[in-house]
């Protein structure tokens, strides 16, 4: 692929390799804020949203793959590392995955002074699959920010990245957010699902943006936070099961809002045309 | 709790215990169609829907728990087994979970001659968390049957049971279903999400029941099946991510149908009142 010599790692004792392995296993070293992205989808999403990564790591066998060529070319020469196959296989968290990795810094967005755009708040969502799916759903619904309390799974861990499917790069993700304190910055309503004193989701006017708040898988939203909700809605479900999974509930709410907003936009456009 | 002696297992070599352990680890012995249910929620759900289990297994320490008393009483005497604590801890797949298990037979429903009620069809959904969430969402949306193709995760495996949260007992689950062949039994439309030649979900009239078909996490629905879909709908999502998680997409579709059906029912009731 290139005749210029690149850095090659062949020892499992290499300190860089050991640090990457800790990242891949979801137990980064203290003060190591880096993140490992694995596979075509996540690496491409990073390239698209953030540009070339600080470090590209490719397993020997993956070098010859068609889709790796453009990624290799997109990365500066001194930032490319080739990994011996057996080390790459250990680093990979995906079965039979082609071993291509970016080592990057997790973005650290600054908190806005005021919260004016629709966004997602998560209170102690522990399951990595749920958290990744929630981020993916929020991005698909057009939200741009997510605020995660302490007690949420680590957003940039390999499992959450995998289930996020690129949503991490479409969203500003604020981890360790003090949600009760952030209610003081809200210029839009705080919405939560609950059974007590709640309006039917489908009867609620959701056209204006709001903050969608979802909570822990077992315990839901903390009482302190729920007490501050401006909109309390419930999803009319069968009694056959006790509740919906938190990511499924969020999908229902976020896309009901999107539906109402789309319908309103179509109506407005039609009305304007009639007037014009 | 009882003065009548009960069966007590204290050896890891006990053949029953070894078989249960295989069930708990998701690798049942050949021709063993039994299922292990762990914990208060699943055991209670079984009791409620199916009655007393063939075998109740309780760890020594769990015997004194308040909620175990009624479950213990609900099971026939010869069907109760007490497990030494260290064996119960190994059998448990839940961290710090109280060791209470039912050993039951997975229900094997017979295929209906004609499919006339709204239901869920899944084509090779591989992830146990997704499969469990899909079943839970279907039950919450009021569906009563699920048909799972070969290549789906095993519906009665511990992980799928955990994420199903009791949905398994509210649904008839047909595993290893030959979905292409079953299209011949359909008296209602087959609906699938796709981007090609699809109507906007929110503009589609979904008031009549349909079969909701969802496919593999990476590949979607097999072409052969997609070609037979009567309703082709798409969910209007932002381009920030490529797609929704399959369980999130199902939540959006199933609850949009539920919304339309609820709105229609309210309108009909109102119209009737006006006439009366």
Coordinates of N, CA and C in Angstrom, one line a residue, chain A residues 70-151:
Chain A
X70 N -8.8 3.9 1.6 CA -9.2 5.3 1.7 C -8.9 5.9 3.2
X71 N -9.2 5.0 4.2 CA -9.0 5.4 5.6 C -7.5 5.6 5.8
X72 N -6.8 4.6 5.3 CA -5.3 4.7 5.4 C -4.8 6.0 4.8
X73 N -5.3 6.3 3.6 CA -4.8 7.5 2.9 C -5.2 8.8 3.6
X74 N -6.4 8.7 4.3 CA -6.9 9.9 5.0 C -6.1 10.3 6.2
X75 N -5.3 9.3 6.7 CA -4.6 9.6 8.0 C -3.1 10.0 7.7
X76 N -2.7 10.9 8.5 CA -1.3 11.4 8.3 C -0.3 10.3 8.5
X77 N 0.8 10.3 7.8 CA 1.8 9.2 7.8 C 2.3 8.8 9.2
X78 N 2.6 9.8 10.0 CA 3.2 9.5 11.3 C 2.2 9.0 12.3
X79 N 0.9 8.9 11.8 CA -0.1 8.5 12.8 C -0.6 7.1 12.5
X80 N 0.0 6.4 11.5 CA -0.4 5.1 11.2 C 0.5 4.0 11.9
X81 N -0.2 3.0 12.4 CA 0.5 1.9 13.1 C -0.1 0.6 12.5
X82 N 0.9 -0.3 12.2 CA 0.4 -1.6 11.8 C 0.7 -2.6 12.9
X83 N -0.3 -3.4 13.2 CA -0.3 -4.3 14.3 C -0.1 -5.8 13.9
X84 N 0.7 -6.5 14.5 CA 0.9 -7.9 14.1 C -0.5 -8.6 14.3
X85 N -0.8 -9.6 13.4 CA -2.2 -10.1 13.4 C -2.6 -10.7 14.8
X86 N -1.8 -11.4 15.5 CA -2.2 -12.0 16.7 C -2.6 -10.9 17.8
X87 N -1.8 -9.8 17.7 CA -2.1 -8.7 18.7 C -3.4 -8.0 18.3
X88 N -3.6 -7.9 17.0 CA -4.8 -7.2 16.5 C -6.1 -8.1 16.9
X89 N -5.9 -9.4 16.8 CA -7.0 -10.3 17.1 C -7.4 -10.1 18.6
X90 N -6.4 -9.9 19.5 CA -6.7 -9.8 20.9 C -7.4 -8.4 21.2
X91 N -6.9 -7.4 20.4 CA -7.4 -6.1 20.6 C -8.9 -6.0 20.2
X92 N -9.3 -6.8 19.2 CA -10.6 -6.7 18.6 C -11.7 -7.2 19.5
X93 N -12.7 -6.4 19.7 CA -13.8 -6.9 20.5 C -15.0 -7.4 19.7
X94 N -14.8 -7.5 18.4 CA -15.8 -8.0 17.5 C -15.4 -9.3 16.9
X95 N -16.3 -10.3 16.9 CA -15.9 -11.6 16.3 C -15.6 -11.4 14.8
X96 N -14.5 -12.0 14.4 CA -14.2 -12.0 13.0 C -14.1 -10.6 12.4
X97 N -14.0 -9.5 13.3 CA -14.0 -8.2 12.8 C -12.7 -7.9 12.1
X98 N -12.7 -7.2 11.0 CA -11.4 -6.8 10.4 C -10.8 -5.8 11.4
X99 N -9.5 -5.9 11.7 CA -8.9 -5.1 12.8 C -8.4 -3.8 12.3
X100 N -9.4 -2.8 12.4 CA -9.0 -1.4 12.1 C -9.6 -0.6 13.3
X101 N -8.7 0.3 13.8 CA -9.0 1.0 15.0 C -8.5 2.5 14.9
X102 N -9.3 3.4 15.4 CA -8.9 4.7 15.6 C -8.7 4.9 17.1
X103 N -7.6 5.6 17.5 CA -7.4 5.9 18.9 C -7.6 7.5 19.0
X104 N -8.6 7.9 19.6 CA -9.0 9.3 19.6 C -9.3 9.8 21.0
X105 N -9.4 11.1 21.1 CA -9.9 11.7 22.4 C -11.4 11.8 22.4
X106 N -12.0 11.4 23.5 CA -13.5 11.7 23.6 C -13.7 13.2 23.6
X107 N -14.6 13.7 22.7 CA -14.9 15.1 22.7 C -15.4 15.5 24.1
X108 N -15.1 16.7 24.6 CA -15.5 17.2 25.9 C -16.2 18.5 25.7
X109 N -17.5 18.5 25.3 CA -18.2 19.7 25.0 C -18.4 20.6 26.2
X110 N -18.5 21.9 26.1 CA -18.7 22.7 27.3 C -20.2 22.9 27.4
X111 N -20.7 23.0 28.7 CA -22.1 23.2 28.9 C -22.6 24.5 28.4
X112 N -23.8 24.5 27.8 CA -24.3 25.8 27.3 C -24.8 26.6 28.5
X113 N -24.8 27.9 28.4 CA -25.4 28.8 29.4 C -26.9 28.5 29.6
X114 N -27.6 28.4 28.4 CA -29.0 28.1 28.5 C -29.3 26.9 27.5
X115 N -30.2 26.1 27.9 CA -30.6 25.0 27.1 C -31.9 25.4 26.3
X116 N -31.8 25.5 25.0 CA -32.9 26.1 24.2 C -33.3 25.1 23.2
X117 N -32.5 24.0 22.9 CA -32.9 23.1 21.8 C -33.3 21.8 22.4
X118 N -34.2 21.1 21.8 CA -34.6 19.8 22.2 C -33.4 18.8 22.4
X119 N -33.4 18.1 23.5 CA -32.3 17.2 23.8 C -32.7 16.1 24.7
X120 N -31.8 15.2 25.0 CA -32.0 14.0 25.7 C -31.3 14.0 27.1
X121 N -32.0 13.8 28.2 CA -31.4 13.7 29.5 C -31.6 12.2 30.0
X122 N -30.5 11.6 30.4 CA -30.5 10.3 30.9 C -30.1 10.2 32.4
X123 N -30.9 9.7 33.2 CA -30.6 9.6 34.7 C -30.2 8.1 35.0
X124 N -29.0 7.8 35.2 CA -28.5 6.5 35.6 C -29.0 5.3 34.7
X125 N -28.9 5.5 33.4 CA -29.1 4.4 32.5 C -27.9 3.5 32.5
X126 N -28.0 2.3 33.0 CA -26.8 1.5 33.3 C -26.4 0.6 32.2
X127 N -27.4 0.1 31.4 CA -27.0 -1.0 30.5 C -26.4 -0.3 29.2
X128 N -25.2 -0.8 28.8 CA -24.5 -0.2 27.7 C -25.3 -0.3 26.4
X129 N -26.0 -1.4 26.2 CA -26.8 -1.6 25.0 C -28.0 -0.6 25.0
X130 N -28.6 -0.4 26.1 CA -29.7 0.6 26.2 C -29.2 2.0 25.9
X131 N -28.0 2.3 26.6 CA -27.5 3.7 26.4 C -27.2 4.0 24.9
X132 N -26.5 3.0 24.3 CA -26.1 3.2 22.9 C -27.4 3.4 22.0
X133 N -28.4 2.5 22.3 CA -29.6 2.6 21.5 C -30.3 3.9 21.7
X134 N -30.3 4.4 23.0 CA -30.9 5.7 23.3 C -30.2 6.9 22.5
X135 N -28.9 6.8 22.4 CA -28.2 7.9 21.7 C -28.5 7.8 20.2
X136 N -28.5 6.5 19.7 CA -28.8 6.3 18.3 C -30.2 6.8 17.9
X137 N -31.2 6.5 18.8 CA -32.6 7.0 18.6 C -32.7 8.5 18.6
X138 N -32.0 9.1 19.6 CA -32.0 10.5 19.7 C -31.5 11.2 18.5
X139 N -30.3 10.7 18.0 CA -29.8 11.3 16.8 C -30.7 11.1 15.6
X140 N -31.3 9.9 15.5 CA -32.3 9.6 14.4 C -33.5 10.5 14.5
X141 N -33.8 10.9 15.7 CA -35.0 11.8 15.8 C -34.7 13.2 15.6
X142 N -33.4 13.5 15.4 CA -33.0 14.9 15.1 C -32.5 15.7 16.3
X143 N -32.3 15.1 17.5 CA -31.8 15.8 18.6 C -30.2 15.9 18.4
X144 N -29.6 16.9 19.1 CA -28.2 17.2 18.9 C -27.4 17.1 20.2
X145 N -28.1 17.0 21.3 CA -27.3 17.0 22.6 C -27.9 15.9 23.5
X146 N -27.0 15.3 24.2 CA -27.4 14.3 25.3 C -26.7 14.7 26.6
X147 N -27.4 14.6 27.7 CA -26.8 14.9 29.0 C -27.0 13.6 29.8
X148 N -25.8 13.1 30.3 CA -25.9 11.8 31.0 C -25.4 12.1 32.5
X149 N -26.2 11.6 33.4 CA -25.9 11.8 34.8 C -24.8 10.8 35.2
X150 N -24.2 11.1 36.4 CA -23.4 10.0 37.0 C -24.2 8.8 37.2
X151 N -23.6 7.6 37.0 CA -24.4 6.4 37.2 C -24.9 5.8 35.9

